[in-house]
PDB file of C-alpha atoms in Angstrom:
ATOM      1  CA  MET A  23     -76.049  11.304 -26.180  1.00  0.00           C
ATOM      2  CA  SER A  24     -72.524  10.596 -25.098  1.00  0.00           C
ATOM      3  CA  SER A  25     -71.324   7.899 -22.735  1.00  0.00           C
ATOM      4  CA  SER A  26     -68.791   8.380 -19.934  1.00  0.00           C
ATOM      5  CA  THR A  27     -65.446   6.613 -20.246  1.00  0.00           C
ATOM      6  CA  GLY A  28     -64.002   7.726 -16.912  1.00  0.00           C
ATOM      7  CA  GLY A  29     -61.661  10.344 -18.420  1.00  0.00           C
ATOM      8  CA  THR A  30     -61.970  14.053 -19.211  1.00  0.00           C
ATOM      9  CA  GLU A  31     -62.396  15.647 -22.612  1.00  0.00           C
ATOM     10  CA  GLY A  32     -59.375  15.126 -24.852  1.00  0.00           C
ATOM     11  CA  GLY A  33     -58.377  11.957 -23.036  1.00  0.00           C
ATOM     12  CA  GLN A  34     -56.670  13.812 -20.135  1.00  0.00           C
ATOM     13  CA  ASP A  35     -56.740  12.222 -16.691  1.00  0.00           C
ATOM     14  CA  ALA A  36     -59.011  13.844 -14.174  1.00  0.00           C
ATOM     15  CA  PRO A  37     -57.340  16.039 -11.522  1.00  0.00           C
ATOM     16  CA  GLY A  38     -56.040  14.071  -8.562  1.00  0.00           C
ATOM     17  CA  ARG A  39     -55.782  10.780 -10.452  1.00  0.00           C
ATOM     18  CA  HIS A  40     -52.463   9.028 -11.110  1.00  0.00           C
ATOM     19  CA  ALA A  41     -51.427   8.856 -14.753  1.00  0.00           C
ATOM     20  CA  ALA A  42     -51.285   5.394 -16.248  1.00  0.00           C
ATOM     21  CA  GLY A  43     -47.952   3.682 -16.636  1.00  0.00           C
ATOM     22  CA  SER A  44     -45.077   2.787 -14.392  1.00  0.00           C
ATOM     23  CA  LEU A  45     -43.683   4.993 -11.644  1.00  0.00           C
ATOM     24  CA  ALA A  46     -40.530   5.514 -13.715  1.00  0.00           C
ATOM     25  CA  HIS A  47     -42.620   7.422 -16.295  1.00  0.00           C
ATOM     26  CA  ARG A  48     -44.257   9.654 -13.677  1.00  0.00           C
ATOM     27  CA  VAL A  49     -41.291  10.503 -11.432  1.00  0.00           C
ATOM     28  CA  PRO A  50     -38.303  12.562 -12.673  1.00  0.00           C
ATOM     29  CA  ASP A  51     -34.965  10.769 -12.862  1.00  0.00           C
ATOM     30  CA  LEU A  52     -32.189  11.271 -10.325  1.00  0.00           C
ATOM     31  CA  GLY A  53     -30.189  13.502 -12.651  1.00  0.00           C
ATOM     32  CA  ALA A  54     -33.071  15.972 -12.893  1.00  0.00           C
ATOM     33  CA  MET A  55     -33.555  15.930  -9.114  1.00  0.00           C
ATOM     34  CA  GLU A  56     -29.854  16.561  -8.507  1.00  0.00           C
ATOM     35  CA  LEU A  57     -30.025  19.509 -10.915  1.00  0.00           C
ATOM     36  CA  LEU A  58     -33.040  20.979  -9.109  1.00  0.00           C
ATOM     37  CA  LEU A  59     -31.257  20.646  -5.758  1.00  0.00           C
ATOM     38  CA  ALA A  60     -28.199  22.412  -7.172  1.00  0.00           C
ATOM     39  CA  VAL A  61     -30.371  25.287  -8.502  1.00  0.00           C
ATOM     40  CA  ALA A  62     -31.968  25.639  -5.058  1.00  0.00           C
ATOM     41  CA  ARG A  63     -28.565  25.677  -3.346  1.00  0.00           C
ATOM     42  CA  LEU A  64     -26.768  28.001  -5.765  1.00  0.00           C
ATOM     43  CA  GLY A  65     -29.609  30.221  -6.934  1.00  0.00           C
ATOM     44  CA  SER A  66     -28.301  29.952 -10.479  1.00  0.00           C
ATOM     45  CA  LEU A  67     -29.150  27.614 -13.316  1.00  0.00           C
ATOM     46  CA  GLY A  68     -25.766  28.297 -14.917  1.00  0.00           C
ATOM     47  CA  GLY A  69     -23.929  27.568 -11.657  1.00  0.00           C
ATOM     48  CA  ALA A  70     -25.867  24.339 -11.209  1.00  0.00           C
ATOM     49  CA  ALA A  71     -25.002  23.298 -14.766  1.00  0.00           C
ATOM     50  CA  ARG A  72     -21.283  23.933 -14.172  1.00  0.00           C
ATOM     51  CA  GLU A  73     -21.335  21.969 -10.907  1.00  0.00           C
ATOM     52  CA  LEU A  74     -22.894  18.965 -12.620  1.00  0.00           C
ATOM     53  CA  GLY A  75     -20.664  19.198 -15.698  1.00  0.00           C
ATOM     54  CA  ILE A  76     -23.406  19.924 -18.252  1.00  0.00           C
ATOM     55  CA  THR A  77     -24.109  22.914 -20.495  1.00  0.00           C
ATOM     56  CA  GLN A  78     -26.579  25.603 -19.445  1.00  0.00           C
ATOM     57  CA  PRO A  79     -28.886  24.881 -22.412  1.00  0.00           C
ATOM     58  CA  ALA A  80     -28.914  21.218 -21.395  1.00  0.00           C
ATOM     59  CA  ALA A  81     -29.744  22.211 -17.806  1.00  0.00           C
ATOM     60  CA  SER A  82     -32.581  24.494 -18.991  1.00  0.00           C
ATOM     61  CA  SER A  83     -33.959  21.711 -21.178  1.00  0.00           C
ATOM     62  CA  ARG A  84     -33.857  19.242 -18.285  1.00  0.00           C
ATOM     63  CA  ILE A  85     -35.722  21.633 -15.964  1.00  0.00           C
ATOM     64  CA  ARG A  86     -38.385  22.309 -18.637  1.00  0.00           C
ATOM     65  CA  SER A  87     -38.777  18.571 -19.210  1.00  0.00           C
ATOM     66  CA  MET A  88     -39.192  18.047 -15.456  1.00  0.00           C
ATOM     67  CA  GLU A  89     -41.828  20.801 -15.318  1.00  0.00           C
ATOM     68  CA  ARG A  90     -43.770  19.226 -18.199  1.00  0.00           C
ATOM     69  CA  GLN A  91     -43.562  15.816 -16.546  1.00  0.00           C
ATOM     70  CA  LEU A  92     -44.916  17.090 -13.212  1.00  0.00           C
ATOM     71  CA  GLY A  93     -47.313  19.650 -14.707  1.00  0.00           C
ATOM     72  CA  VAL A  94     -46.123  22.533 -12.496  1.00  0.00           C
ATOM     73  CA  ALA A  95     -43.613  25.373 -12.802  1.00  0.00           C
ATOM     74  CA  LEU A  96     -40.539  24.765 -10.658  1.00  0.00           C
ATOM     75  CA  VAL A  97     -38.108  27.609 -11.371  1.00  0.00           C
ATOM     76  CA  ASP A  98     -38.575  31.306 -12.054  1.00  0.00           C
ATOM     77  CA  ARG A  99     -35.780  32.562 -14.314  1.00  0.00           C
ATOM     78  CA  SER A 100     -34.671  36.185 -14.388  1.00  0.00           C
ATOM     79  CA  PRO A 101     -31.528  38.183 -15.227  1.00  0.00           C
ATOM     80  CA  ARG A 102     -30.749  38.159 -11.499  1.00  0.00           C
ATOM     81  CA  GLY A 103     -30.698  34.369 -11.323  1.00  0.00           C
ATOM     82  CA  SER A 104     -33.082  31.488 -10.774  1.00  0.00           C
ATOM     83  CA  ARG A 105     -35.330  30.938  -7.809  1.00  0.00           C
ATOM     84  CA  LEU A 106     -37.746  28.212  -6.941  1.00  0.00           C
ATOM     85  CA  THR A 107     -41.483  28.673  -7.181  1.00  0.00           C
ATOM     86  CA  ALA A 108     -43.582  27.602  -4.207  1.00  0.00           C
ATOM     87  CA  ALA A 109     -44.228  24.308  -5.976  1.00  0.00           C
ATOM     88  CA  GLY A 110     -40.531  24.071  -6.816  1.00  0.00           C
ATOM     89  CA  ALA A 111     -39.584  24.431  -3.134  1.00  0.00           C
ATOM     90  CA  LEU A 112     -41.959  21.621  -2.187  1.00  0.00           C
ATOM     91  CA  VAL A 113     -40.720  19.359  -4.997  1.00  0.00           C
ATOM     92  CA  THR A 114     -37.118  20.139  -3.992  1.00  0.00           C
ATOM     93  CA  ASP A 115     -37.825  18.944  -0.445  1.00  0.00           C
ATOM     94  CA  TRP A 116     -39.202  15.662  -1.794  1.00  0.00           C
ATOM     95  CA  ALA A 117     -36.325  15.328  -4.235  1.00  0.00           C
ATOM     96  CA  ARG A 118     -33.775  15.794  -1.446  1.00  0.00           C
ATOM     97  CA  ARG A 119     -35.186  12.794   0.409  1.00  0.00           C
ATOM     98  CA  ILE A 120     -35.156  10.678  -2.753  1.00  0.00           C
ATOM     99  CA  VAL A 121     -31.556  11.636  -3.589  1.00  0.00           C
ATOM    100  CA  GLU A 122     -30.451  10.883  -0.008  1.00  0.00           C
ATOM    101  CA  ALA A 123     -32.132   7.461  -0.257  1.00  0.00           C
ATOM    102  CA  ALA A 124     -30.383   6.879  -3.600  1.00  0.00           C
ATOM    103  CA  GLU A 125     -27.035   7.810  -2.025  1.00  0.00           C
ATOM    104  CA  ALA A 126     -27.672   5.279   0.744  1.00  0.00           C
ATOM    105  CA  PHE A 127     -28.602   2.682  -1.893  1.00  0.00           C
ATOM    106  CA  ASP A 128     -25.378   3.410  -3.804  1.00  0.00           C
ATOM    107  CA  ALA A 129     -23.277   3.168  -0.633  1.00  0.00           C
ATOM    108  CA  GLY A 130     -24.872  -0.179   0.201  1.00  0.00           C
ATOM    109  CA  ALA A 131     -24.268  -1.505  -3.300  1.00  0.00           C
ATOM    110  CA  GLN A 132     -20.627  -0.396  -3.113  1.00  0.00           C
ATOM    111  CA  ALA A 133     -20.262  -2.186   0.222  1.00  0.00           C
ATOM    112  CA  LEU A 134     -21.571  -5.371  -1.408  1.00  0.00           C
ATOM    113  CA  ARG A 135     -19.071  -4.972  -4.274  1.00  0.00           C
ATOM    114  CA  ASP A 136     -16.242  -4.346  -1.818  1.00  0.00           C
ATOM    115  CA  ARG A 137     -17.160  -7.487   0.112  1.00  0.00           C
ATOM    116  CA  ARG A 138     -17.330  -9.500  -3.115  1.00  0.00           C
ATOM    117  CA  ASP A 139     -14.034  -8.073  -4.361  1.00  0.00           C
ATOM    118  CA  SER A 140     -12.202  -8.774  -1.090  1.00  0.00           C
ATOM    119  CA  ARG A 141     -11.990 -12.493  -1.858  1.00  0.00           C
ATOM    120  CA  LEU A 142     -11.842 -14.895  -4.775  1.00  0.00           C
ATOM    121  CA  ARG A 143     -12.477 -18.628  -4.501  1.00  0.00           C
ATOM    122  CA  VAL A 144     -11.030 -20.653  -7.357  1.00  0.00           C
ATOM    123  CA  ALA A 145     -11.548 -24.378  -7.974  1.00  0.00           C
ATOM    124  CA  ALA A 146      -9.250 -26.008 -10.503  1.00  0.00           C
ATOM    125  CA  SER A 147      -8.411 -29.459 -11.749  1.00  0.00           C
ATOM    126  CA  MET A 148      -4.924 -30.624 -10.884  1.00  0.00           C
ATOM    127  CA  THR A 149      -2.942 -29.922 -14.051  1.00  0.00           C
ATOM    128  CA  ILE A 150      -4.252 -26.369 -14.336  1.00  0.00           C
ATOM    129  CA  ALA A 151      -3.849 -25.788 -10.591  1.00  0.00           C
ATOM    130  CA  GLU A 152      -0.229 -26.937 -10.627  1.00  0.00           C
ATOM    131  CA  TYR A 153       1.084 -25.644 -13.941  1.00  0.00           C
ATOM    132  CA  LEU A 154      -1.004 -22.689 -15.131  1.00  0.00           C
ATOM    133  CA  LEU A 155      -2.823 -21.041 -12.232  1.00  0.00           C
ATOM    134  CA  PRO A 156       0.274 -19.931 -10.261  1.00  0.00           C
ATOM    135  CA  GLY A 157       1.306 -17.571 -13.050  1.00  0.00           C
ATOM    136  CA  TRP A 158      -2.213 -16.219 -13.480  1.00  0.00           C
ATOM    137  CA  LEU A 159      -2.581 -15.630  -9.743  1.00  0.00           C
ATOM    138  CA  VAL A 160       0.739 -13.767  -9.550  1.00  0.00           C
ATOM    139  CA  ALA A 161      -0.485 -11.475 -12.347  1.00  0.00           C
ATOM    140  CA  LEU A 162      -3.835 -11.017 -10.580  1.00  0.00           C
ATOM    141  CA  ARG A 163      -2.033 -10.071  -7.377  1.00  0.00           C
ATOM    142  CA  THR A 164      -0.348  -7.130  -9.095  1.00  0.00           C
ATOM    143  CA  GLN A 165      -3.752  -5.858 -10.265  1.00  0.00           C
ATOM    144  CA  LEU A 166      -5.805  -6.634  -7.139  1.00  0.00           C
ATOM    145  CA  PRO A 167      -3.360  -6.661  -4.209  1.00  0.00           C
ATOM    146  CA  ASP A 168      -6.146  -6.477  -1.601  1.00  0.00           C
ATOM    147  CA  THR A 169      -8.064  -9.510  -2.875  1.00  0.00           C
ATOM    148  CA  ALA A 170      -7.534 -12.689  -0.866  1.00  0.00           C
ATOM    149  CA  VAL A 171      -7.470 -15.739  -3.145  1.00  0.00           C
ATOM    150  CA  SER A 172      -8.167 -19.312  -2.067  1.00  0.00           C
ATOM    151  CA  LEU A 173      -7.497 -22.242  -4.401  1.00  0.00           C
ATOM    152  CA  LEU A 174      -9.357 -25.534  -4.149  1.00  0.00           C
ATOM    153  CA  ALA A 175      -7.551 -28.166  -6.243  1.00  0.00           C
ATOM    154  CA  GLY A 176      -9.294 -31.403  -7.227  1.00  0.00           C
ATOM    155  CA  ASN A 177     -10.417 -33.351 -10.247  1.00  0.00           C
ATOM    156  CA  SER A 178     -12.818 -31.938 -12.838  1.00  0.00           C
ATOM    157  CA  THR A 179     -15.846 -33.587 -11.228  1.00  0.00           C
ATOM    158  CA  ALA A 180     -14.996 -32.022  -7.862  1.00  0.00           C
ATOM    159  CA  VAL A 181     -14.575 -28.601  -9.506  1.00  0.00           C
ATOM    160  CA  ALA A 182     -18.093 -28.811 -10.953  1.00  0.00           C
ATOM    161  CA  GLU A 183     -19.503 -29.837  -7.571  1.00  0.00           C
ATOM    162  CA  ARG A 184     -17.821 -26.885  -5.844  1.00  0.00           C
ATOM    163  CA  LEU A 185     -19.210 -24.404  -8.352  1.00  0.00           C
ATOM    164  CA  LEU A 186     -22.746 -25.772  -8.262  1.00  0.00           C
ATOM    165  CA  ALA A 187     -22.701 -25.748  -4.451  1.00  0.00           C
ATOM    166  CA  GLY A 188     -21.679 -22.063  -4.406  1.00  0.00           C
ATOM    167  CA  GLU A 189     -18.295 -22.875  -2.861  1.00  0.00           C
ATOM    168  CA  ALA A 190     -16.230 -21.347  -5.691  1.00  0.00           C
ATOM    169  CA  ASP A 191     -16.498 -18.228  -7.848  1.00  0.00           C
ATOM    170  CA  LEU A 192     -14.652 -19.573 -10.897  1.00  0.00           C
ATOM    171  CA  GLY A 193     -13.462 -23.021 -11.950  1.00  0.00           C
ATOM    172  CA  PHE A 194     -11.058 -24.608 -14.420  1.00  0.00           C
ATOM    173  CA  VAL A 195     -11.434 -28.097 -15.881  1.00  0.00           C
ATOM    174  CA  GLU A 196      -9.647 -30.362 -18.374  1.00  0.00           C
ATOM    175  CA  GLY A 197     -12.243 -32.941 -19.381  1.00  0.00           C
ATOM    176  CA  VAL A 198     -13.709 -33.826 -22.770  1.00  0.00           C
ATOM    177  CA  SER A 199     -17.000 -31.984 -22.120  1.00  0.00           C
ATOM    178  CA  VAL A 200     -18.470 -29.213 -19.994  1.00  0.00           C
ATOM    179  CA  PRO A 201     -20.079 -30.540 -16.791  1.00  0.00           C
ATOM    180  CA  ALA A 202     -23.863 -30.176 -16.612  1.00  0.00           C
ATOM    181  CA  GLY A 203     -25.077 -26.891 -15.148  1.00  0.00           C
ATOM    182  CA  LEU A 204     -21.984 -24.929 -16.160  1.00  0.00           C
ATOM    183  CA  ASP A 205     -21.097 -22.464 -18.895  1.00  0.00           C
ATOM    184  CA  SER A 206     -17.534 -22.347 -20.169  1.00  0.00           C
ATOM    185  CA  ALA A 207     -14.865 -20.652 -22.252  1.00  0.00           C
ATOM    186  CA  VAL A 208     -11.800 -22.325 -23.748  1.00  0.00           C
ATOM    187  CA  ILE A 209      -8.714 -20.679 -22.245  1.00  0.00           C
ATOM    188  CA  ALA A 210      -5.900 -22.978 -23.490  1.00  0.00           C
ATOM    189  CA  HIS A 211      -5.129 -26.195 -25.340  1.00  0.00           C
ATOM    190  CA  ASP A 212      -3.199 -29.199 -24.087  1.00  0.00           C
ATOM    191  CA  ARG A 213      -2.066 -32.606 -25.265  1.00  0.00           C
ATOM    192  CA  LEU A 214      -1.681 -35.835 -23.337  1.00  0.00           C
ATOM    193  CA  ILE A 215       1.447 -37.874 -24.033  1.00  0.00           C
ATOM    194  CA  VAL A 216       2.553 -41.365 -23.124  1.00  0.00           C
ATOM    195  CA  VAL A 217       5.652 -41.304 -20.921  1.00  0.00           C
ATOM    196  CA  THR A 218       7.819 -43.900 -19.247  1.00  0.00           C
ATOM    197  CA  ALA A 219      11.119 -44.156 -17.452  1.00  0.00           C
ATOM    198  CA  PRO A 220      14.218 -44.512 -19.718  1.00  0.00           C
ATOM    199  CA  GLY A 221      14.646 -48.160 -18.684  1.00  0.00           C
ATOM    200  CA  HIS A 222      11.225 -49.266 -19.916  1.00  0.00           C
ATOM    201  CA  PRO A 223      11.145 -51.211 -23.234  1.00  0.00           C
ATOM    202  CA  TRP A 224       8.839 -48.566 -24.760  1.00  0.00           C
ATOM    203  CA  ALA A 225      11.610 -45.975 -24.372  1.00  0.00           C
ATOM    204  CA  ARG A 226      13.614 -47.804 -27.075  1.00  0.00           C
ATOM    205  CA  ARG A 227      10.764 -48.305 -29.550  1.00  0.00           C
ATOM    206  CA  ARG A 228      11.417 -47.289 -33.128  1.00  0.00           C
ATOM    207  CA  ARG A 229       7.789 -47.508 -34.240  1.00  0.00           C
ATOM    208  CA  PRO A 230       4.888 -45.510 -32.751  1.00  0.00           C
ATOM    209  CA  LEU A 231       2.783 -47.298 -30.199  1.00  0.00           C
ATOM    210  CA  ALA A 232      -0.567 -48.553 -31.512  1.00  0.00           C
ATOM    211  CA  GLY A 233      -3.729 -47.592 -29.673  1.00  0.00           C
ATOM    212  CA  ALA A 234      -4.653 -51.229 -29.131  1.00  0.00           C
ATOM    213  CA  GLU A 235      -1.329 -51.909 -27.400  1.00  0.00           C
ATOM    214  CA  LEU A 236      -1.767 -48.851 -25.216  1.00  0.00           C
ATOM    215  CA  ALA A 237      -5.254 -50.004 -24.240  1.00  0.00           C
ATOM    216  CA  ALA A 238      -3.971 -53.510 -23.439  1.00  0.00           C
ATOM    217  CA  THR A 239      -1.161 -52.266 -21.159  1.00  0.00           C
ATOM    218  CA  PRO A 240      -1.708 -51.520 -17.459  1.00  0.00           C
ATOM    219  CA  LEU A 241      -0.904 -47.827 -16.884  1.00  0.00           C
ATOM    220  CA  ILE A 242      -0.255 -45.507 -13.971  1.00  0.00           C
ATOM    221  CA  LEU A 243      -3.373 -43.341 -14.162  1.00  0.00           C
ATOM    222  CA  ARG A 244      -5.228 -40.500 -12.533  1.00  0.00           C
ATOM    223  CA  GLU A 245      -8.449 -41.458 -10.808  1.00  0.00           C
ATOM    224  CA  LYS A 246     -11.816 -41.553 -12.554  1.00  0.00           C
ATOM    225  CA  GLY A 247     -13.380 -38.084 -12.579  1.00  0.00           C
ATOM    226  CA  SER A 248     -10.130 -36.376 -13.461  1.00  0.00           C
ATOM    227  CA  GLY A 249      -9.904 -34.538 -16.777  1.00  0.00           C
ATOM    228  CA  THR A 250      -6.829 -36.526 -17.807  1.00  0.00           C
ATOM    229  CA  ARG A 251      -8.601 -39.835 -17.202  1.00  0.00           C
ATOM    230  CA  GLN A 252     -11.731 -38.668 -19.059  1.00  0.00           C
ATOM    231  CA  VAL A 253      -9.715 -37.760 -22.156  1.00  0.00           C
ATOM    232  CA  LEU A 254      -7.770 -41.034 -22.115  1.00  0.00           C
ATOM    233  CA  ASP A 255     -10.883 -43.161 -21.567  1.00  0.00           C
ATOM    234  CA  ALA A 256     -12.625 -41.356 -24.433  1.00  0.00           C
ATOM    235  CA  ALA A 257      -9.629 -41.856 -26.725  1.00  0.00           C
ATOM    236  CA  LEU A 258      -9.403 -45.587 -25.933  1.00  0.00           C
ATOM    237  CA  GLY A 259     -13.143 -46.235 -25.896  1.00  0.00           C
ATOM    238  CA  GLY A 260     -13.154 -46.713 -22.146  1.00  0.00           C
ATOM    239  CA  LEU A 261     -10.544 -49.477 -22.340  1.00  0.00           C
ATOM    240  CA  ALA A 262      -7.717 -47.872 -20.338  1.00  0.00           C
ATOM    241  CA  ARG A 263      -6.361 -50.389 -17.795  1.00  0.00           C
ATOM    242  CA  PRO A 264      -5.096 -49.005 -14.469  1.00  0.00           C
ATOM    243  CA  LEU A 265      -1.937 -50.448 -12.976  1.00  0.00           C
ATOM    244  CA  ILE A 266      -2.130 -47.848 -10.203  1.00  0.00           C
ATOM    245  CA  GLU A 267      -4.685 -45.043  -9.738  1.00  0.00           C
ATOM    246  CA  LEU A 268      -3.428 -41.884  -8.039  1.00  0.00           C
ATOM    247  CA  SER A 269      -5.195 -38.638  -7.176  1.00  0.00           C
ATOM    248  CA  SER A 270      -2.606 -36.096  -8.282  1.00  0.00           C
ATOM    249  CA  THR A 271      -0.485 -35.421 -11.345  1.00  0.00           C
ATOM    250  CA  THR A 272       2.609 -35.122  -9.171  1.00  0.00           C
ATOM    251  CA  ALA A 273       2.049 -38.589  -7.690  1.00  0.00           C
ATOM    252  CA  VAL A 274       1.494 -40.152 -11.129  1.00  0.00           C
ATOM    253  CA  LYS A 275       4.625 -38.503 -12.452  1.00  0.00           C
ATOM    254  CA  ALA A 276       6.721 -39.664  -9.491  1.00  0.00           C
ATOM    255  CA  ALA A 277       5.526 -43.250  -9.962  1.00  0.00           C
ATOM    256  CA  ALA A 278       6.415 -43.134 -13.659  1.00  0.00           C
ATOM    257  CA  VAL A 279       9.859 -41.686 -12.943  1.00  0.00           C
ATOM    258  CA  SER A 280      10.468 -44.480 -10.446  1.00  0.00           C
ATOM    259  CA  GLY A 281       9.981 -47.054 -13.205  1.00  0.00           C
ATOM    260  CA  ALA A 282       6.696 -48.446 -11.881  1.00  0.00           C
ATOM    261  CA  GLY A 283       5.211 -48.379 -15.369  1.00  0.00           C
ATOM    262  CA  PRO A 284       4.162 -46.157 -18.258  1.00  0.00           C
ATOM    263  CA  SER A 285       1.690 -43.351 -17.821  1.00  0.00           C
ATOM    264  CA  VAL A 286      -0.315 -40.779 -19.781  1.00  0.00           C
ATOM    265  CA  LEU A 287       0.129 -37.206 -18.591  1.00  0.00           C
ATOM    266  CA  SER A 288      -0.357 -33.641 -19.709  1.00  0.00           C
ATOM    267  CA  GLU A 289       2.452 -32.264 -21.831  1.00  0.00           C
ATOM    268  CA  LEU A 290       2.377 -29.245 -19.508  1.00  0.00           C
ATOM    269  CA  ALA A 291       3.251 -31.443 -16.527  1.00  0.00           C
ATOM    270  CA  VAL A 292       6.312 -33.297 -17.817  1.00  0.00           C
ATOM    271  CA  GLY A 293       8.416 -30.663 -19.582  1.00  0.00           C
ATOM    272  CA  GLU A 294      11.189 -30.686 -16.981  1.00  0.00           C
ATOM    273  CA  GLU A 295      11.275 -34.477 -16.724  1.00  0.00           C
ATOM    274  CA  LEU A 296      11.550 -34.845 -20.501  1.00  0.00           C
ATOM    275  CA  THR A 297      14.344 -32.281 -20.657  1.00  0.00           C
ATOM    276  CA  THR A 298      16.340 -34.059 -17.934  1.00  0.00           C
ATOM    277  CA  ARG A 299      15.554 -37.504 -19.397  1.00  0.00           C
ATOM    278  CA  ARG A 300      13.935 -38.752 -16.235  1.00  0.00           C
ATOM    279  CA  LEU A 301      10.975 -39.535 -18.478  1.00  0.00           C
ATOM    280  CA  VAL A 302      10.824 -40.401 -22.179  1.00  0.00           C
ATOM    281  CA  SER A 303       7.929 -39.548 -24.500  1.00  0.00           C
ATOM    282  CA  VAL A 304       6.549 -42.513 -26.438  1.00  0.00           C
ATOM    283  CA  PRO A 305       4.926 -41.667 -29.814  1.00  0.00           C
ATOM    284  CA  VAL A 306       1.416 -43.031 -30.365  1.00  0.00           C
ATOM    285  CA  ALA A 307       0.095 -43.656 -33.856  1.00  0.00           C
ATOM    286  CA  ASP A 308      -3.686 -43.595 -33.851  1.00  0.00           C
ATOM    287  CA  VAL A 309      -4.983 -42.108 -30.598  1.00  0.00           C
ATOM    288  CA  ALA A 310      -6.334 -38.528 -30.331  1.00  0.00           C
ATOM    289  CA  LEU A 311      -5.115 -37.106 -27.030  1.00  0.00           C
ATOM    290  CA  ALA A 312      -5.562 -33.344 -27.582  1.00  0.00           C
ATOM    291  CA  ARG A 313      -7.909 -31.509 -25.246  1.00  0.00           C
ATOM    292  CA  ASP A 314      -9.263 -28.064 -24.432  1.00  0.00           C
ATOM    293  CA  LEU A 315      -8.707 -26.446 -21.055  1.00  0.00           C
ATOM    294  CA  ARG A 316     -11.758 -24.487 -19.930  1.00  0.00           C
ATOM    295  CA  ALA A 317     -12.832 -21.892 -17.433  1.00  0.00           C
ATOM    296  CA  VAL A 318     -16.280 -22.776 -16.051  1.00  0.00           C
ATOM    297  CA  TRP A 319     -18.979 -21.076 -13.998  1.00  0.00           C
ATOM    298  CA  PRO A 320     -22.649 -21.765 -13.130  1.00  0.00           C
ATOM    299  CA  THR A 321     -24.957 -21.396 -16.130  1.00  0.00           C
ATOM    300  CA  GLY A 322     -26.297 -17.864 -16.493  1.00  0.00           C
ATOM    301  CA  HIS A 323     -23.915 -16.360 -13.917  1.00  0.00           C
ATOM    302  CA  ARG A 324     -20.994 -14.953 -15.890  1.00  0.00           C
ATOM    303  CA  PRO A 325     -18.001 -14.089 -13.662  1.00  0.00           C
ATOM    304  CA  THR A 326     -17.855 -10.614 -12.134  1.00  0.00           C
ATOM    305  CA  GLY A 327     -15.311  -8.728 -10.040  1.00  0.00           C
ATOM    306  CA  PRO A 328     -12.028 -10.568  -9.333  1.00  0.00           C
ATOM    307  CA  ALA A 329     -13.311 -13.725 -11.062  1.00  0.00           C
ATOM    308  CA  ARG A 330     -13.832 -11.756 -14.251  1.00  0.00           C
ATOM    309  CA  GLN A 331     -10.388 -10.201 -13.882  1.00  0.00           C
ATOM    310  CA  LEU A 332      -8.778 -13.615 -13.500  1.00  0.00           C
ATOM    311  CA  LEU A 333     -10.671 -14.937 -16.517  1.00  0.00           C
ATOM    312  CA  SER A 334      -9.311 -12.064 -18.616  1.00  0.00           C
ATOM    313  CA  LEU A 335      -5.743 -12.919 -17.524  1.00  0.00           C
ATOM    314  CA  THR A 336      -6.076 -16.495 -18.755  1.00  0.00           C
ATOM    315  CA  ARG A 337      -6.591 -15.143 -22.261  1.00  0.00           C
ATOM    316  CA  ALA A 338      -3.702 -12.657 -22.253  1.00  0.00           C
TER     317      ALA A 338
END
């Protein structure tokens, strides 16, 4: 005596029942549907294959695979051409609606990409914004002339806040670590140097400055939260003493040039001033002031579109 398991002999599904598995395994793919529509329109399997850029054997194989998947014959082949069976005509009508829906889906997705690609919001810490980004953005403009770019300059903490709030598509920071919630890639290296006006006593030193003396001297500094300040505080164990705190590299540099006091700035920022002797570099003996410059973005959301293009330019 046998027991019923709900299926037919040989494990086949009973007529009228859906096969197990996902819809993707039961419904032909778009390529097969497009081929069937071309056969219906042209009356020729060979002509349909040429239109879709595939070989006739490949087209025949795809039609046979579609027939096996659906369990019905779709195309009658003869020396005079190919014509649809009655079932094939019905399936073709269904396929046409699916392909039209897919075309609408594709058009909508392209519209979303176009809207994304029409703008790029960049947030960058001050040194990168002033001394590196202009060149990258000029290069990006030649590649994506229709993309409007906005630049939000601030310190590294502000850059992280902008990204996490969804107010920027890509960020650049200069600090000693990657802000929480962000992924990163190193895009350049930089070094902080101690600078002062030529009239300052340090400008005439013959021996390198000791770290303890640097830590004991009031300095013209960037504000807390800036990448430059983070690196200096880390190098001096948090002992940097501010004489003046300013919120931009340009302002710090101007104060140092005026003779207000020594400062610590990015080597990128003071090249012209060192060349013209408006500032003098002061060697330091035992303080590590090298740093990585990083591109950053929200964790798990790697840059796409113009943001990805800009990221690639930073590594050129």
